[in-house]
mmCIF file of C-alpha atoms and ligand atoms in Angstrom:
data_model
loop_
_atom_site.group_PDB
_atom_site.id
_atom_site.type_symbol
_atom_site.label_atom_id
_atom_site.label_comp_id
_atom_site.label_asym_id
_atom_site.label_seq_id
_atom_site.Cartn_x
_atom_site.Cartn_y
_atom_site.Cartn_z
ATOM 1 C CA MET A 1445 -0.060 -0.282 0.183
ATOM 2 C CA LEU A 1446 1.719 3.499 -0.404
ATOM 3 C CA ILE A 1447 -0.366 6.484 0.884
ATOM 4 C CA VAL A 1448 0.364 9.456 -1.540
ATOM 5 C CA LEU A 1449 1.113 12.184 -0.313
ATOM 6 C CA ARG A 1450 -0.037 16.142 -0.785
ATOM 7 C CA SER A 1451 2.261 18.214 -2.045
ATOM 8 C CA ASP A 1452 1.269 20.817 0.863
ATOM 9 C CA ALA A 1453 1.604 18.041 3.133
ATOM 10 C CA SER A 1454 3.749 19.550 5.855
ATOM 11 C CA ALA A 1455 6.133 17.801 7.990
ATOM 12 C CA ALA A 1456 4.245 17.070 10.882
ATOM 13 C CA ASP A 1457 1.501 15.140 8.196
ATOM 14 C CA ARG A 1458 4.329 13.124 7.115
ATOM 15 C CA ALA A 1459 5.219 12.292 10.386
ATOM 16 C CA ARG A 1460 1.769 11.169 11.522
ATOM 17 C CA VAL A 1461 1.166 9.397 8.507
ATOM 18 C CA VAL A 1462 4.067 6.624 9.416
ATOM 19 C CA ALA A 1463 3.740 7.185 13.203
ATOM 20 C CA LEU A 1464 0.525 5.308 12.237
ATOM 21 C CA ILE A 1465 1.800 2.988 10.253
ATOM 22 C CA GLU A 1466 4.428 2.091 12.186
ATOM 23 C CA SER A 1467 1.800 2.006 14.891
ATOM 24 C CA LEU A 1468 0.271 -0.665 13.802
ATOM 25 C CA GLY A 1469 3.479 -3.168 13.210
ATOM 26 C CA PHE A 1470 4.645 -2.402 9.691
ATOM 27 C CA GLN A 1471 7.498 -0.586 8.384
ATOM 28 C CA SER A 1472 7.188 2.425 6.050
ATOM 29 C CA GLN A 1473 9.872 3.380 3.215
ATOM 30 C CA SER A 1474 9.495 7.613 2.086
ATOM 31 C CA ILE A 1475 9.357 7.652 -1.728
ATOM 32 C CA GLU A 1476 9.889 11.078 -2.447
ATOM 33 C CA GLY A 1477 9.242 12.371 -5.650
ATOM 34 C CA ALA A 1478 9.859 15.855 -7.501
ATOM 35 C CA GLN A 1479 5.826 17.093 -6.553
ATOM 36 C CA ARG A 1480 4.857 15.028 -4.114
ATOM 37 C CA THR A 1481 5.686 11.938 -1.601
ATOM 38 C CA ALA A 1482 4.700 8.441 -1.891
ATOM 39 C CA ILE A 1483 5.480 6.282 2.058
ATOM 40 C CA ALA A 1484 5.607 3.115 1.737
ATOM 41 C CA VAL A 1485 3.653 0.510 4.498
ATOM 42 C CA VAL A 1486 6.643 -2.525 3.844
ATOM 43 C CA GLY A 1487 5.188 -5.486 4.718
ATOM 44 C CA ASN A 1488 1.253 -5.279 4.339
ATOM 45 C CA ASP A 1489 -0.540 -8.578 4.292
ATOM 46 C CA GLY A 1490 -4.224 -6.422 2.837
ATOM 47 C CA ARG A 1491 -4.740 -6.454 7.284
ATOM 48 C CA ILE A 1492 -4.461 -2.456 6.388
ATOM 49 C CA ASP A 1493 -8.431 -0.999 6.562
ATOM 50 C CA PRO A 1494 -6.731 2.082 4.379
ATOM 51 C CA ALA A 1495 -9.499 4.320 5.603
ATOM 52 C CA ARG A 1496 -7.196 5.004 8.222
ATOM 53 C CA PHE A 1497 -5.199 7.076 6.312
ATOM 54 C CA SER A 1498 -6.814 7.969 2.849
ATOM 55 C CA ALA A 1499 -8.822 11.259 5.841
ATOM 56 C CA LEU A 1500 -5.636 11.966 7.626
ATOM 57 C CA PRO A 1501 -4.639 16.185 7.058
ATOM 58 C CA GLY A 1502 -1.872 15.872 3.749
ATOM 59 C CA VAL A 1503 -2.811 12.886 3.002
ATOM 60 C CA ASP A 1504 -4.025 13.035 -0.906
ATOM 61 C CA GLU A 1505 -4.742 9.193 -1.757
ATOM 62 C CA VAL A 1506 -3.620 5.800 -0.850
ATOM 63 C CA VAL A 1507 -3.116 2.848 -3.554
ATOM 64 C CA HIS A 1508 -3.339 -0.496 -3.349
ATOM 65 C CA ILE A 1509 -0.547 -1.953 -4.918
ATOM 66 C CA SER A 1510 -1.389 -5.751 -3.432
ATOM 67 C CA ARG A 1511 -5.119 -7.083 -4.350
ATOM 68 C CA PRO A 1512 -7.287 -7.471 -1.709
ATOM 69 C CA TYR A 1513 -8.169 -11.887 -2.084
ATOM 70 C CA ARG A 1514 -5.053 -14.046 -1.817
ATOM 71 C CA MET A 1515 -6.041 -17.756 -2.109
ATOM 72 C CA VAL A 1516 -8.425 -17.886 -4.762
ATOM 73 C CA ALA A 1517 -5.406 -15.365 -6.563
ATOM 74 C CA ARG A 1518 -3.287 -17.008 -9.656
ATOM 75 C CA GLU A 1519 -1.221 -14.845 -8.359
ATOM 76 C CA TRP A 1520 -0.421 -16.615 -5.468
ATOM 77 C CA ARG A 1521 -1.527 -21.056 -7.056
ATOM 78 C CA PRO A 1522 -0.370 -20.259 -10.792
ATOM 79 C CA GLU A 1523 -1.790 -23.526 -11.665
ATOM 80 C CA SER A 1524 -5.778 -23.858 -12.793
ATOM 81 C CA THR A 1525 -8.294 -25.577 -9.494
ATOM 82 C CA ILE A 1526 -9.517 -28.241 -11.182
ATOM 83 C CA VAL A 1527 -13.299 -29.265 -9.421
ATOM 84 C CA ARG A 1528 -14.418 -33.173 -9.235
ATOM 85 C CA LEU A 1529 -17.361 -34.177 -9.525
ATOM 86 C CA PRO A 1530 -19.162 -37.081 -9.524
ATOM 87 C CA GLY A 1531 -19.079 -40.303 -12.512
ATOM 88 C CA GLY A 1532 -15.777 -39.085 -13.418
ATOM 89 C CA ARG A 1533 -16.934 -35.072 -13.901
ATOM 90 C CA SER A 1534 -13.985 -32.526 -13.849
ATOM 91 C CA VAL A 1535 -14.550 -28.831 -14.404
ATOM 92 C CA GLY A 1536 -11.761 -25.915 -14.987
ATOM 93 C CA GLY A 1537 -9.626 -28.943 -17.272
ATOM 94 C CA THR A 1538 -10.375 -29.231 -20.659
ATOM 95 C CA GLU A 1539 -14.569 -30.997 -20.541
ATOM 96 C CA ILE A 1540 -17.011 -28.654 -20.648
ATOM 97 C CA LEU A 1541 -19.616 -28.774 -18.622
ATOM 98 C CA VAL A 1542 -22.437 -27.598 -19.599
ATOM 99 C CA VAL A 1543 -25.615 -27.363 -16.622
ATOM 100 C CA ALA A 1544 -28.856 -27.657 -18.555
ATOM 101 C CA GLY A 1545 -32.667 -26.911 -16.889
ATOM 102 C CA PRO A 1546 -35.783 -25.879 -15.911
ATOM 103 C CA CYS A 1547 -35.562 -22.500 -13.559
ATOM 104 C CA SER A 1548 -37.983 -24.174 -11.057
ATOM 105 C CA VAL A 1549 -38.250 -26.907 -10.456
ATOM 106 C CA GLU A 1550 -42.394 -26.768 -10.513
ATOM 107 C CA SER A 1551 -44.439 -31.012 -10.531
ATOM 108 C CA GLU A 1552 -42.811 -33.823 -11.104
ATOM 109 C CA ALA A 1553 -44.025 -34.744 -14.578
ATOM 110 C CA GLN A 1554 -42.366 -31.125 -15.300
ATOM 111 C CA ILE A 1555 -38.627 -32.392 -14.060
ATOM 112 C CA PHE A 1556 -38.805 -35.482 -14.614
ATOM 113 C CA ALA A 1557 -39.605 -34.998 -18.493
ATOM 114 C CA THR A 1558 -37.062 -31.738 -18.441
ATOM 115 C CA ALA A 1559 -35.241 -33.856 -17.155
ATOM 116 C CA ARG A 1560 -35.061 -36.454 -19.569
ATOM 117 C CA ALA A 1561 -35.002 -34.165 -22.881
ATOM 118 C CA VAL A 1562 -32.373 -32.665 -21.444
ATOM 119 C CA LYS A 1563 -30.021 -36.218 -20.861
ATOM 120 C CA ALA A 1564 -31.460 -37.275 -24.127
ATOM 121 C CA ALA A 1565 -29.898 -33.756 -26.468
ATOM 122 C CA GLY A 1566 -27.051 -34.842 -24.899
ATOM 123 C CA GLY A 1567 -26.768 -33.224 -22.081
ATOM 124 C CA VAL A 1568 -25.520 -34.662 -18.108
ATOM 125 C CA ALA A 1569 -26.395 -31.956 -15.420
ATOM 126 C CA LEU A 1570 -29.454 -30.274 -14.882
ATOM 127 C CA ARG A 1571 -29.505 -27.382 -13.234
ATOM 128 C CA ALA A 1572 -32.858 -26.775 -11.463
ATOM 129 C CA GLY A 1573 -34.178 -23.809 -8.502
ATOM 130 C CA ALA A 1574 -36.004 -25.567 -5.548
ATOM 131 C CA PHE A 1575 -35.046 -22.779 -3.528
ATOM 132 C CA LYS A 1576 -35.589 -19.429 -6.052
ATOM 133 C CA PRO A 1577 -34.732 -15.703 -4.689
ATOM 134 C CA ARG A 1578 -37.469 -14.143 -6.628
ATOM 135 C CA THR A 1579 -37.301 -10.548 -6.974
ATOM 136 C CA SER A 1580 -41.183 -10.586 -6.110
ATOM 137 C CA PRO A 1581 -42.903 -11.700 -3.713
ATOM 138 C CA TYR A 1582 -45.521 -12.354 -5.246
ATOM 139 C CA ALA A 1583 -44.092 -14.373 -7.554
ATOM 140 C CA PHE A 1584 -43.815 -18.145 -6.859
ATOM 141 C CA GLN A 1585 -41.364 -18.954 -4.703
ATOM 142 C CA GLY A 1586 -39.774 -22.868 -5.512
ATOM 143 C CA LEU A 1587 -41.160 -25.676 -4.254
ATOM 144 C CA GLY A 1588 -38.461 -26.190 -1.118
ATOM 145 C CA GLN A 1589 -37.779 -29.175 0.566
ATOM 146 C CA ALA A 1590 -40.318 -31.201 -1.447
ATOM 147 C CA GLY A 1591 -38.090 -30.174 -4.590
ATOM 148 C CA LEU A 1592 -34.946 -30.871 -3.601
ATOM 149 C CA GLU A 1593 -36.520 -34.756 -2.806
ATOM 150 C CA LEU A 1594 -37.727 -34.295 -6.849
ATOM 151 C CA LEU A 1595 -34.198 -34.023 -7.350
ATOM 152 C CA ALA A 1596 -33.289 -36.469 -6.299
ATOM 153 C CA ALA A 1597 -35.726 -38.730 -7.777
ATOM 154 C CA VAL A 1598 -34.224 -37.246 -11.188
ATOM 155 C CA ARG A 1599 -30.993 -38.254 -10.180
ATOM 156 C CA ARG A 1600 -32.361 -41.860 -9.808
ATOM 157 C CA GLU A 1601 -33.330 -42.204 -12.706
ATOM 158 C CA THR A 1602 -31.811 -40.013 -14.458
ATOM 159 C CA GLY A 1603 -27.645 -40.042 -13.253
ATOM 160 C CA LEU A 1604 -27.676 -36.560 -13.976
ATOM 161 C CA LEU A 1605 -25.549 -33.988 -12.337
ATOM 162 C CA ILE A 1606 -27.636 -32.213 -9.450
ATOM 163 C CA VAL A 1607 -27.021 -28.187 -9.960
ATOM 164 C CA THR A 1608 -29.406 -26.165 -7.361
ATOM 165 C CA GLU A 1609 -29.861 -23.744 -4.919
ATOM 166 C CA ALA A 1610 -29.141 -22.557 -1.224
ATOM 167 C CA MET A 1611 -30.357 -18.580 -0.314
ATOM 168 C CA ASP A 1612 -30.058 -19.078 3.595
ATOM 169 C CA GLU A 1613 -27.941 -20.675 5.942
ATOM 170 C CA ALA A 1614 -30.828 -22.985 6.940
ATOM 171 C CA GLY A 1615 -30.986 -24.345 3.346
ATOM 172 C CA LEU A 1616 -28.330 -25.007 3.299
ATOM 173 C CA GLU A 1617 -28.073 -28.169 5.111
ATOM 174 C CA GLN A 1618 -30.614 -28.964 2.783
ATOM 175 C CA VAL A 1619 -29.089 -28.966 -0.223
ATOM 176 C CA ALA A 1620 -25.239 -29.280 0.776
ATOM 177 C CA GLU A 1621 -27.130 -33.071 1.819
ATOM 178 C CA LEU A 1622 -28.313 -33.528 -1.742
ATOM 179 C CA ALA A 1623 -27.074 -31.480 -4.497
ATOM 180 C CA ASP A 1624 -23.539 -32.075 -5.847
ATOM 181 C CA VAL A 1625 -23.013 -28.641 -6.178
ATOM 182 C CA ILE A 1626 -24.791 -25.945 -4.527
ATOM 183 C CA GLN A 1627 -25.122 -23.215 -6.795
ATOM 184 C CA ILE A 1628 -25.206 -18.712 -4.423
ATOM 185 C CA GLY A 1629 -27.146 -17.187 -6.903
ATOM 186 C CA ALA A 1630 -26.514 -13.297 -8.353
ATOM 187 C CA ARG A 1631 -28.701 -12.113 -4.660
ATOM 188 C CA ASN A 1632 -26.575 -13.593 -2.850
ATOM 189 C CA MET A 1633 -23.186 -13.081 -4.257
ATOM 190 C CA GLN A 1634 -22.471 -10.400 -0.896
ATOM 191 C CA ASN A 1635 -24.216 -12.900 1.700
ATOM 192 C CA PHE A 1636 -20.870 -13.285 4.701
ATOM 193 C CA ALA A 1637 -23.019 -15.377 6.607
ATOM 194 C CA LEU A 1638 -24.146 -18.103 3.944
ATOM 195 C CA LEU A 1639 -21.065 -18.056 1.670
ATOM 196 C CA LYS A 1640 -18.890 -18.606 4.651
ATOM 197 C CA ARG A 1641 -21.546 -21.540 5.961
ATOM 198 C CA ALA A 1642 -21.201 -23.193 2.107
ATOM 199 C CA GLY A 1643 -17.258 -22.972 2.579
ATOM 200 C CA ARG A 1644 -18.036 -25.382 5.814
ATOM 201 C CA ALA A 1645 -20.331 -27.642 3.261
ATOM 202 C CA GLY A 1646 -17.977 -30.179 1.305
ATOM 203 C CA LYS A 1647 -19.495 -29.739 -1.404
ATOM 204 C CA PRO A 1648 -18.148 -27.562 -4.321
ATOM 205 C CA VAL A 1649 -20.130 -24.116 -4.792
ATOM 206 C CA LEU A 1650 -21.380 -22.401 -7.929
ATOM 207 C CA LEU A 1651 -20.741 -18.466 -6.660
ATOM 208 C CA LYS A 1652 -22.738 -16.333 -9.469
ATOM 209 C CA ARG A 1653 -21.811 -13.075 -10.041
ATOM 210 C CA GLY A 1654 -23.948 -10.434 -8.000
ATOM 211 C CA MET A 1655 -25.751 -7.729 -10.247
ATOM 212 C CA ALA A 1656 -23.759 -4.566 -9.555
ATOM 213 C CA ALA A 1657 -20.938 -6.578 -8.399
ATOM 214 C CA SER A 1658 -17.746 -5.332 -9.853
ATOM 215 C CA LEU A 1659 -13.941 -8.773 -10.184
ATOM 216 C CA ASN A 1660 -12.746 -7.921 -7.155
ATOM 217 C CA ASP A 1661 -16.110 -7.770 -5.655
ATOM 218 C CA LEU A 1662 -16.737 -11.089 -6.564
ATOM 219 C CA LEU A 1663 -13.354 -12.806 -6.025
ATOM 220 C CA LEU A 1664 -13.500 -11.759 -2.492
ATOM 221 C CA SER A 1665 -17.221 -13.689 -1.865
ATOM 222 C CA ALA A 1666 -15.151 -16.415 -3.528
ATOM 223 C CA GLU A 1667 -12.080 -15.955 -0.487
ATOM 224 C CA TYR A 1668 -14.945 -16.607 1.582
ATOM 225 C CA VAL A 1669 -15.719 -19.675 0.892
ATOM 226 C CA LEU A 1670 -11.812 -20.668 0.394
ATOM 227 C CA THR A 1671 -11.213 -19.448 3.633
ATOM 228 C CA GLU A 1672 -13.280 -20.894 6.008
ATOM 229 C CA GLY A 1673 -12.194 -24.941 3.698
ATOM 230 C CA ASN A 1674 -13.470 -25.571 0.627
ATOM 231 C CA PRO A 1675 -11.452 -24.468 -2.390
ATOM 232 C CA ASP A 1676 -13.804 -26.900 -4.917
ATOM 233 C CA VAL A 1677 -15.639 -23.857 -6.087
ATOM 234 C CA ILE A 1678 -16.481 -22.326 -9.739
ATOM 235 C CA LEU A 1679 -17.899 -18.761 -11.183
ATOM 236 C CA CYS A 1680 -20.702 -17.625 -12.485
ATOM 237 C CA GLU A 1681 -21.475 -14.330 -15.391
ATOM 238 C CA ARG A 1682 -24.341 -14.302 -14.845
ATOM 239 C CA GLY A 1683 -25.104 -10.484 -16.652
ATOM 240 C CA ILE A 1684 -24.856 -7.055 -14.989
ATOM 241 C CA ARG A 1685 -27.442 -4.257 -14.914
ATOM 242 C CA GLY A 1686 -26.650 -2.118 -17.600
ATOM 243 C CA PHE A 1687 -28.857 0.853 -19.071
ATOM 244 C CA ASP A 1688 -29.939 -0.359 -22.451
ATOM 245 C CA GLY A 1689 -33.609 -2.644 -23.038
ATOM 246 C CA ALA A 1690 -32.231 -4.717 -24.995
ATOM 247 C CA ALA A 1691 -31.602 -7.534 -23.089
ATOM 248 C CA ARG A 1692 -32.392 -8.592 -19.438
ATOM 249 C CA ASN A 1693 -28.404 -7.872 -18.389
ATOM 250 C CA LEU A 1694 -25.679 -6.969 -19.849
ATOM 251 C CA PHE A 1695 -23.382 -9.649 -21.221
ATOM 252 C CA ASP A 1696 -19.840 -9.013 -19.596
ATOM 253 C CA VAL A 1697 -17.931 -11.495 -21.297
ATOM 254 C CA ASN A 1698 -14.706 -10.129 -20.659
ATOM 255 C CA ALA A 1699 -14.813 -11.357 -17.225
ATOM 256 C CA ILE A 1700 -14.377 -14.441 -18.173
ATOM 257 C CA PRO A 1701 -11.043 -13.951 -19.672
ATOM 258 C CA ALA A 1702 -9.706 -11.012 -16.699
ATOM 259 C CA VAL A 1703 -11.143 -13.474 -14.149
ATOM 260 C CA LYS A 1704 -8.377 -17.084 -15.944
ATOM 261 C CA ALA A 1705 -6.619 -13.919 -15.655
ATOM 262 C CA LEU A 1706 -6.923 -13.481 -12.103
ATOM 263 C CA SER A 1707 -8.087 -16.277 -10.261
ATOM 264 C CA HIS A 1708 -7.186 -19.526 -10.715
ATOM 265 C CA LEU A 1709 -10.646 -20.491 -10.719
ATOM 266 C CA PRO A 1710 -12.867 -22.436 -12.752
ATOM 267 C CA ILE A 1711 -15.855 -19.142 -14.549
ATOM 268 C CA PHE A 1712 -19.551 -20.915 -15.619
ATOM 269 C CA ALA A 1713 -21.357 -18.168 -18.429
ATOM 270 C CA ASP A 1714 -25.150 -18.071 -17.634
ATOM 271 C CA PRO A 1715 -26.037 -16.658 -21.364
ATOM 272 C CA SER A 1716 -30.041 -17.699 -19.856
ATOM 273 C CA HIS A 1717 -29.477 -14.973 -16.876
ATOM 274 C CA ALA A 1718 -27.843 -12.937 -18.593
ATOM 275 C CA THR A 1719 -29.617 -12.203 -22.109
ATOM 276 C CA GLY A 1720 -33.319 -13.487 -20.943
ATOM 277 C CA LYS A 1721 -35.129 -13.651 -24.456
ATOM 278 C CA ARG A 1722 -34.575 -17.133 -26.137
ATOM 279 C CA ALA A 1723 -33.471 -15.764 -29.156
ATOM 280 C CA MET A 1724 -30.141 -14.060 -27.757
ATOM 281 C CA VAL A 1725 -29.294 -17.205 -25.379
ATOM 282 C CA PRO A 1726 -27.097 -20.275 -28.083
ATOM 283 C CA ALA A 1727 -25.112 -16.171 -29.920
ATOM 284 C CA ALA A 1728 -23.911 -15.097 -25.851
ATOM 285 C CA ALA A 1729 -23.648 -19.482 -25.846
ATOM 286 C CA ARG A 1730 -21.135 -19.728 -28.266
ATOM 287 C CA ALA A 1731 -19.056 -16.488 -27.195
ATOM 288 C CA ALA A 1732 -18.548 -17.337 -24.128
ATOM 289 C CA VAL A 1733 -17.128 -20.584 -25.447
ATOM 290 C CA ALA A 1734 -14.880 -19.008 -27.457
ATOM 291 C CA ALA A 1735 -13.620 -16.849 -24.043
ATOM 292 C CA GLY A 1736 -12.830 -19.752 -22.789
ATOM 293 C CA ALA A 1737 -15.726 -20.831 -20.161
ATOM 294 C CA ASP A 1738 -15.436 -23.970 -17.925
ATOM 295 C CA GLY A 1739 -18.989 -24.944 -18.469
ATOM 296 C CA LEU A 1740 -22.490 -22.697 -19.133
ATOM 297 C CA LEU A 1741 -26.032 -22.505 -17.027
ATOM 298 C CA ILE A 1742 -28.852 -22.638 -20.059
ATOM 299 C CA GLU A 1743 -32.591 -22.907 -19.212
ATOM 300 C CA VAL A 1744 -34.478 -25.569 -20.443
ATOM 301 C CA HIS A 1745 -38.010 -26.314 -20.571
ATOM 302 C CA VAL A 1746 -40.566 -28.457 -22.162
ATOM 303 C CA ASN A 1747 -43.138 -25.806 -22.348
ATOM 304 C CA PRO A 1748 -41.770 -22.625 -21.689
ATOM 305 C CA ASP A 1749 -44.546 -20.778 -22.674
ATOM 306 C CA ALA A 1750 -46.415 -21.946 -18.661
ATOM 307 C CA ALA A 1751 -43.013 -21.697 -16.904
ATOM 308 C CA LEU A 1752 -43.658 -20.667 -13.275
ATOM 309 C CA SER A 1753 -40.119 -18.678 -13.348
ATOM 310 C CA ASP A 1754 -38.129 -17.749 -16.625
ATOM 311 C CA GLY A 1755 -40.370 -18.974 -19.396
ATOM 312 C CA ALA A 1756 -38.538 -16.127 -22.191
ATOM 313 C CA GLN A 1757 -35.178 -16.906 -21.762
ATOM 314 C CA SER A 1758 -35.777 -21.237 -22.479
ATOM 315 C CA LEU A 1759 -34.164 -23.353 -24.710
ATOM 316 C CA TYR A 1760 -37.153 -26.021 -26.869
ATOM 317 C CA PRO A 1761 -35.090 -28.851 -25.471
ATOM 318 C CA GLU A 1762 -34.705 -28.882 -29.483
ATOM 319 C CA GLN A 1763 -32.563 -25.889 -29.660
ATOM 320 C CA PHE A 1764 -30.870 -26.794 -27.151
ATOM 321 C CA ALA A 1765 -29.317 -29.671 -29.010
ATOM 322 C CA LEU A 1766 -28.768 -27.945 -31.144
ATOM 323 C CA LEU A 1767 -26.653 -25.331 -28.915
ATOM 324 C CA LEU A 1768 -24.745 -28.517 -28.399
ATOM 325 C CA GLU A 1769 -23.799 -29.043 -31.158
ATOM 326 C CA GLU A 1770 -23.102 -25.273 -32.236
ATOM 327 C CA ILE A 1771 -21.054 -25.013 -29.158
ATOM 328 C CA ARG A 1772 -19.223 -29.222 -29.530
ATOM 329 C CA GLY A 1773 -18.011 -27.667 -32.139
ATOM 330 C CA ILE A 1774 -16.869 -24.409 -30.719
ATOM 331 C CA ALA A 1775 -15.089 -25.961 -28.158
ATOM 332 C CA ALA A 1776 -13.181 -28.260 -30.628
ATOM 333 C CA VAL A 1777 -11.843 -25.323 -32.321
ATOM 334 C CA VAL A 1778 -10.268 -24.271 -28.205
ATOM 335 C CA GLY A 1779 -8.715 -27.167 -27.256
ATOM 336 C CA ARG A 1780 -11.597 -27.964 -25.210
ATOM 337 C CA ARG A 1781 -14.487 -30.573 -25.249
ATOM 338 C CA VAL A 1782 -17.745 -30.564 -24.181
ATOM 339 C CA ALA A 1783 -18.831 -33.602 -20.903
ATOM 340 C CA THR A 1784 -21.106 -36.502 -23.055
HETATM 341 C C1 PEP B 133 -30.857 -18.655 -11.893
HETATM 342 O O1 PEP B 133 -29.725 -18.949 -11.315
HETATM 343 O O2 PEP B 133 -32.564 -19.328 -11.711
HETATM 344 C C2 PEP B 133 -31.436 -17.621 -11.497
HETATM 345 C C3 PEP B 133 -31.949 -16.902 -10.438
HETATM 346 O O3 PEP B 133 -29.867 -16.700 -10.846
HETATM 347 P P1 PEP B 133 -29.387 -15.983 -10.810
HETATM 348 O O4 PEP B 133 -29.212 -16.082 -9.022
HETATM 349 O O5 PEP B 133 -28.040 -14.882 -11.805
HETATM 350 O O6 PEP B 133 -30.731 -13.840 -10.782
HETATM 351 MN MN1 MN B 134 -33.933 -18.467 -13.939
#
């Protein structure tokens, strides 16, 4: 950390900064410029709150030299994390995992029919919410425990891996018992109590980027899970709030190579929530794979027109089958393979 002083900072201002650094147990080093002086904090491991310095008299700005996260940083662990899943599947290596399914578990008939369609199209993992974080309290909230039990039954029949969301600490235990991967949704990305609990869950975690979260925020949230002892975190770009109404969100495809450079954790893309429109999902999915995504979340429904949530962005099963074909072609071009 560098504390840059104003050009009119007095000797007393400078001494105050140095004294504070030393009182915190660190060493200071002055860097004299032609107009201004900067004081470096030597050996700062990220624990100093920059606000301690930024409001002191004579201080112009506080500049970070190190990144605020450690365990998720590629700088400290150059090799990519590979998350192992049941059935010999893995995320973060050469395989691309396409996870598909309806937004919500709605009924036994709906989830079985959709799961069979996903499997018939070549899918290996099913995602559906039993607990749904809905913007409106009047919208369908999910079937809860009954939905989880239906997912367990679907896995027994189809062998598909199950990805499903936990919304709160109490629900996380229930979800962890059944899910192969626990999803933490965009609205919960900074629910730190939930992240800590997920860090002790013993199951891989799929952490979606919040709709107004920077990549720094996303990586710090992942850091919470890792610091509690769970290294198996998969990040997910799902679109951020934009100003244009043409799509539900602004799909930040840049996030994929950016995260890959900053972190060793795998990153998925969710073109369904990123676009909000069925017609746009395949293009965004192809772009994500081309950009290096380790997997996709695709909403698929046997009868999207009757879906209780996110029908407008859900693909018909035959569209999903076609998309998988396209993705296989793109994966090959970028040296990857779609899990089948
Ligand atoms: C979902 O995955 O169905 C969902 C609600 O997504 P997000 O948390 O990204 O909004
Ligand atoms: Mn959804």
